[in-house]
mmCIF file of C-alpha atoms in Angstrom:
data_model
loop_
_atom_site.group_PDB
_atom_site.id
_atom_site.type_symbol
_atom_site.label_atom_id
_atom_site.label_comp_id
_atom_site.label_asym_id
_atom_site.label_seq_id
_atom_site.Cartn_x
_atom_site.Cartn_y
_atom_site.Cartn_z
ATOM 1 C CA MET A 29 85.321 85.599 128.353
ATOM 2 C CA ALA A 30 84.421 88.678 126.303
ATOM 3 C CA THR A 31 86.644 89.700 123.395
ATOM 4 C CA ARG A 32 88.859 92.626 124.442
ATOM 5 C CA ILE A 33 88.687 95.555 122.018
ATOM 6 C CA LEU A 34 90.950 98.583 121.560
ATOM 7 C CA ILE A 35 89.468 101.420 119.451
ATOM 8 C CA ILE A 36 91.849 103.673 117.517
ATOM 9 C CA ASP A 37 90.424 106.546 115.500
ATOM 10 C CA ASP A 38 91.080 110.277 115.420
ATOM 11 C CA HIS A 39 87.382 111.199 115.181
ATOM 12 C CA THR A 40 86.202 111.629 118.776
ATOM 13 C CA PHE A 41 82.466 111.371 118.065
ATOM 14 C CA PHE A 42 82.992 108.228 116.016
ATOM 15 C CA ARG A 43 85.020 106.654 118.823
ATOM 16 C CA ILE A 44 82.376 107.527 121.413
ATOM 17 C CA GLY A 45 79.563 106.116 119.275
ATOM 18 C CA LEU A 46 81.525 102.959 118.516
ATOM 19 C CA ARG A 47 82.457 102.432 122.160
ATOM 20 C CA ASN A 48 78.841 102.912 123.280
ATOM 21 C CA PHE A 49 77.528 100.477 120.687
ATOM 22 C CA LEU A 50 80.094 97.798 121.480
ATOM 23 C CA THR A 51 79.524 98.169 125.216
ATOM 24 C CA ARG A 52 75.743 97.916 124.830
ATOM 25 C CA SER A 53 76.099 94.823 122.642
ATOM 26 C CA GLY A 54 77.353 92.855 125.629
ATOM 27 C CA GLU A 55 79.472 90.709 123.284
ATOM 28 C CA VAL A 56 82.812 92.477 123.723
ATOM 29 C CA GLU A 57 84.716 94.542 126.260
ATOM 30 C CA VAL A 58 86.241 97.871 125.214
ATOM 31 C CA VAL A 59 89.512 98.056 127.157
ATOM 32 C CA GLY A 60 90.799 101.326 125.727
ATOM 33 C CA GLU A 61 90.707 103.920 122.997
ATOM 34 C CA SER A 62 92.885 106.583 121.451
ATOM 35 C CA GLY A 63 92.985 109.090 118.627
ATOM 36 C CA ASP A 64 96.770 108.977 118.301
ATOM 37 C CA SER A 65 98.657 106.231 116.466
ATOM 38 C CA GLN A 66 101.755 106.378 118.685
ATOM 39 C CA GLU A 67 99.696 106.152 121.851
ATOM 40 C CA ALA A 68 97.763 103.316 120.207
ATOM 41 C CA CYS A 69 100.920 101.211 119.988
ATOM 42 C CA ARG A 70 101.695 101.843 123.655
ATOM 43 C CA LEU A 71 98.142 100.931 124.664
ATOM 44 C CA ALA A 72 98.208 97.747 122.595
ATOM 45 C CA ALA A 73 101.445 96.663 124.293
ATOM 46 C CA LYS A 74 100.061 97.483 127.738
ATOM 47 C CA LEU A 75 96.452 96.278 127.451
ATOM 48 C CA LYS A 76 96.982 93.223 125.189
ATOM 49 C CA PRO A 77 93.601 93.513 123.381
ATOM 50 C CA ASP A 78 92.281 90.633 121.289
ATOM 51 C CA VAL A 79 91.189 92.935 118.461
ATOM 52 C CA VAL A 80 92.205 96.472 117.515
ATOM 53 C CA LEU A 81 89.703 98.485 115.481
ATOM 54 C CA MET A 82 92.049 100.777 113.583
ATOM 55 C CA GLY A 83 91.102 103.981 111.805
ATOM 56 C CA LEU A 84 93.083 104.097 108.583
ATOM 57 C CA LYS A 85 93.531 107.794 107.917
ATOM 58 C CA MET A 86 95.075 109.060 111.104
ATOM 59 C CA MET A 87 97.705 111.737 110.614
ATOM 60 C CA GLY A 88 98.581 110.585 107.109
ATOM 61 C CA GLU A 89 99.973 107.053 107.322
ATOM 62 C CA GLY A 90 99.430 106.775 111.076
ATOM 63 C CA GLY A 91 96.917 103.932 110.951
ATOM 64 C CA LEU A 92 99.039 101.887 108.551
ATOM 65 C CA GLU A 93 102.223 102.352 110.535
ATOM 66 C CA ALA A 94 100.507 101.524 113.825
ATOM 67 C CA THR A 95 99.104 98.371 112.227
ATOM 68 C CA ARG A 96 102.580 97.299 111.092
ATOM 69 C CA ILE A 97 104.017 97.857 114.562
ATOM 70 C CA MET A 98 101.206 96.005 116.333
ATOM 71 C CA THR A 99 101.126 93.001 114.027
ATOM 72 C CA GLN A 100 104.909 92.608 113.924
ATOM 73 C CA GLY A 101 105.279 92.993 117.678
ATOM 74 C CA GLU A 102 104.278 90.797 120.582
ATOM 75 C CA THR A 103 100.827 92.227 121.283
ATOM 76 C CA GLY A 104 99.068 89.280 119.629
ATOM 77 C CA ALA A 105 96.232 91.579 118.587
ATOM 78 C CA LYS A 106 94.297 91.127 115.372
ATOM 79 C CA VAL A 107 93.785 94.432 113.543
ATOM 80 C CA VAL A 108 90.586 95.302 111.684
ATOM 81 C CA GLY A 109 90.861 98.405 109.525
ATOM 82 C CA LEU A 110 88.063 100.995 109.674
ATOM 83 C CA SER A 111 87.700 103.473 106.845
ATOM 84 C CA GLY A 112 85.189 105.630 105.068
ATOM 85 C CA SER A 113 86.741 104.454 101.790
ATOM 86 C CA ASP A 114 86.447 101.061 100.090
ATOM 87 C CA ASP A 115 89.267 102.000 97.730
ATOM 88 C CA PRO A 116 91.099 98.760 96.765
ATOM 89 C CA HIS A 117 94.454 100.489 97.253
ATOM 90 C CA SER A 118 93.576 101.286 100.883
ATOM 91 C CA VAL A 119 92.390 97.728 101.513
ATOM 92 C CA ARG A 120 95.553 96.284 99.985
ATOM 93 C CA ASN A 121 97.755 98.578 102.089
ATOM 94 C CA MET A 122 96.042 97.536 105.307
ATOM 95 C CA LEU A 123 96.315 93.833 104.497
ATOM 96 C CA HIS A 124 99.978 94.215 103.630
ATOM 97 C CA ALA A 125 100.501 96.075 106.906
ATOM 98 C CA GLY A 126 99.182 93.017 108.735
ATOM 99 C CA ALA A 127 95.465 93.684 109.196
ATOM 100 C CA VAL A 128 93.184 90.639 109.050
ATOM 101 C CA GLY A 129 89.974 92.557 108.484
ATOM 102 C CA TYR A 130 88.642 95.684 106.801
ATOM 103 C CA VAL A 131 85.183 97.212 107.111
ATOM 104 C CA SER A 132 83.607 100.464 106.070
ATOM 105 C CA LYS A 133 82.695 102.995 108.747
ATOM 106 C CA GLY A 134 79.289 103.021 107.103
ATOM 107 C CA CYS A 135 78.685 99.316 107.717
ATOM 108 C CA ARG A 136 75.742 98.047 109.735
ATOM 109 C CA PRO A 137 76.573 97.513 113.433
ATOM 110 C CA GLU A 138 75.962 93.773 113.254
ATOM 111 C CA GLU A 139 78.521 93.491 110.458
ATOM 112 C CA LEU A 140 81.210 94.974 112.689
ATOM 113 C CA LEU A 141 80.441 92.382 115.373
ATOM 114 C CA ARG A 142 80.559 89.688 112.700
ATOM 115 C CA ALA A 143 83.970 90.961 111.574
ATOM 116 C CA ILE A 144 85.279 90.832 115.148
ATOM 117 C CA ASN A 145 84.013 87.282 115.628
ATOM 118 C CA ARG A 146 85.410 86.081 112.296
ATOM 119 C CA VAL A 147 88.922 87.416 112.868
ATOM 120 C CA ILE A 148 88.956 85.936 116.382
ATOM 121 C CA GLU A 149 88.153 82.580 114.728
ATOM 122 C CA GLY A 150 91.189 82.991 112.472
ATOM 123 C CA GLU A 151 89.518 84.212 109.289
ATOM 124 C CA ILE A 152 90.264 87.221 107.139
ATOM 125 C CA TYR A 153 87.182 89.433 106.981
ATOM 126 C CA LEU A 154 86.461 91.965 104.253
ATOM 127 C CA GLY A 155 83.232 93.911 104.664
ATOM 128 C CA ALA A 156 80.277 93.522 102.337
ATOM 129 C CA SER A 157 80.822 96.878 100.634
ATOM 130 C CA VAL A 158 84.500 96.044 100.152
ATOM 131 C CA THR A 159 83.919 92.643 98.552
ATOM 132 C CA GLY A 160 81.143 94.131 96.438
ATOM 133 C CA SER A 161 83.664 96.332 94.663
ATOM 134 C CA LEU A 162 86.550 93.880 94.711
ATOM 135 C CA PHE A 163 84.694 91.005 93.091
ATOM 136 C CA GLY A 164 83.948 93.088 90.030
ATOM 137 C CA ASN A 165 87.283 91.856 88.624
ATOM 138 C CA SER A 166 87.254 88.442 90.263
ATOM 139 C CA ALA A 167 87.086 85.111 88.493
ATOM 140 C CA VAL A 168 84.823 83.825 91.260
ATOM 141 C CA SER A 169 81.488 85.347 92.201
ATOM 142 C CA PRO A 170 80.613 86.317 95.803
ATOM 143 C CA ALA A 171 78.003 83.544 95.777
ATOM 144 C CA ALA A 172 80.635 80.964 94.869
ATOM 145 C CA GLU A 173 83.077 82.411 97.404
ATOM 146 C CA SER A 174 80.566 81.988 100.239
ATOM 147 C CA SER A 175 79.627 78.439 99.234
ATOM 148 C CA SER A 176 79.836 75.852 101.996
ATOM 149 C CA LYS A 177 81.800 73.556 99.681
ATOM 150 C CA PHE A 178 84.888 75.658 100.316
ATOM 151 C CA SER A 179 86.914 75.280 103.523
ATOM 152 C CA ARG A 180 87.706 78.286 105.718
ATOM 153 C CA ARG A 181 91.232 78.550 104.263
ATOM 154 C CA GLU A 182 89.892 78.247 100.717
ATOM 155 C CA ARG A 183 87.435 81.080 101.400
ATOM 156 C CA GLN A 184 90.297 83.219 102.718
ATOM 157 C CA ILE A 185 92.298 82.606 99.573
ATOM 158 C CA LEU A 186 89.281 83.325 97.369
ATOM 159 C CA ARG A 187 88.730 86.648 99.129
ATOM 160 C CA LEU A 188 92.347 87.657 98.660
ATOM 161 C CA GLN A 189 92.386 86.499 95.048
ATOM 162 C CA GLY A 190 89.170 88.392 94.394
ATOM 163 C CA PHE A 191 90.981 91.400 95.777
ATOM 164 C CA GLY A 192 93.568 90.989 93.035
ATOM 165 C CA MET A 193 96.383 89.307 94.940
ATOM 166 C CA GLY A 194 98.583 86.725 93.254
ATOM 167 C CA PRO A 195 99.868 83.527 94.910
ATOM 168 C CA LYS A 196 103.017 85.205 96.285
ATOM 169 C CA GLU A 197 101.051 88.040 97.894
ATOM 170 C CA ILE A 198 98.486 85.632 99.321
ATOM 171 C CA ALA A 199 101.269 83.469 100.765
ATOM 172 C CA GLY A 200 102.806 86.508 102.450
ATOM 173 C CA THR A 201 99.486 87.672 103.869
ATOM 174 C CA LEU A 202 98.576 84.241 105.262
ATOM 175 C CA SER A 203 102.154 83.356 106.330
ATOM 176 C CA VAL A 204 102.204 80.126 104.334
ATOM 177 C CA SER A 205 104.393 78.916 101.461
ATOM 178 C CA ILE A 206 103.589 79.797 97.871
ATOM 179 C CA ASN A 207 103.340 76.068 97.105
ATOM 180 C CA THR A 208 100.644 75.743 99.766
ATOM 181 C CA VAL A 209 98.683 78.565 98.149
ATOM 182 C CA LYS A 210 99.009 76.961 94.704
ATOM 183 C CA THR A 211 97.759 73.655 96.109
ATOM 184 C CA TYR A 212 94.718 75.393 97.543
ATOM 185 C CA LEU A 213 94.114 77.194 94.251
ATOM 186 C CA ARG A 214 94.078 73.875 92.408
ATOM 187 C CA ARG A 215 91.550 72.495 94.894
ATOM 188 C CA ILE A 216 89.419 75.622 94.550
ATOM 189 C CA LYS A 217 89.507 75.385 90.754
ATOM 190 C CA LYS A 218 88.382 71.777 90.916
ATOM 191 C CA LYS A 219 85.544 72.533 93.338
ATOM 192 C CA ALA A 220 84.423 75.607 91.397
ATOM 193 C CA GLY A 221 84.607 73.771 88.076
ATOM 194 C CA SER A 222 86.284 76.855 86.611
ATOM 195 C CA GLU A 223 89.373 77.079 84.450
ATOM 196 C CA THR A 224 89.426 80.855 84.748
ATOM 197 C CA LEU A 225 90.977 81.044 88.212
ATOM 198 C CA ARG A 226 94.501 82.389 88.133
ATOM 199 C CA ASN A 227 97.255 80.054 89.352
#
């Protein structure tokens, strides 16, 4: 069964182009779209999409608030933020609002499909341009983060740590205990052979 997608963005041409691309890909089904954050919440409740592609800057904080409502409600949808900015503050806000992915509107089409597939599989996905800026202050390089020696959960934690989150923030984002996060961080440190990882 195709992944059901709801597109939310206040730029009409962008929405049309995105819908056409996704439809032509044959990998997903676009079940609805809107340029209004309040209508977006109603559509999510009615259509029960698997993934919501959410424009961040809609009517001020519209995209953030809609993300909070959708992820705290019963829609079951996974939200991927879409933005023209890779500003770490914007990424952090979306993750705290409940998003499980964030990609730039300037990303390559195949990356967006990859993001959709990854979040459906239960991963947190941060786009290439996002991680490129975030890992500038990380203790672990992107090459190490993508290494096959790390489990899926360890890679999630590495991405969030590279983004600047501490154990408490990571625990909140992943809905696990802080002790669980610290255990994973110890495992990561051992695998990476690095004493510079924060714990």
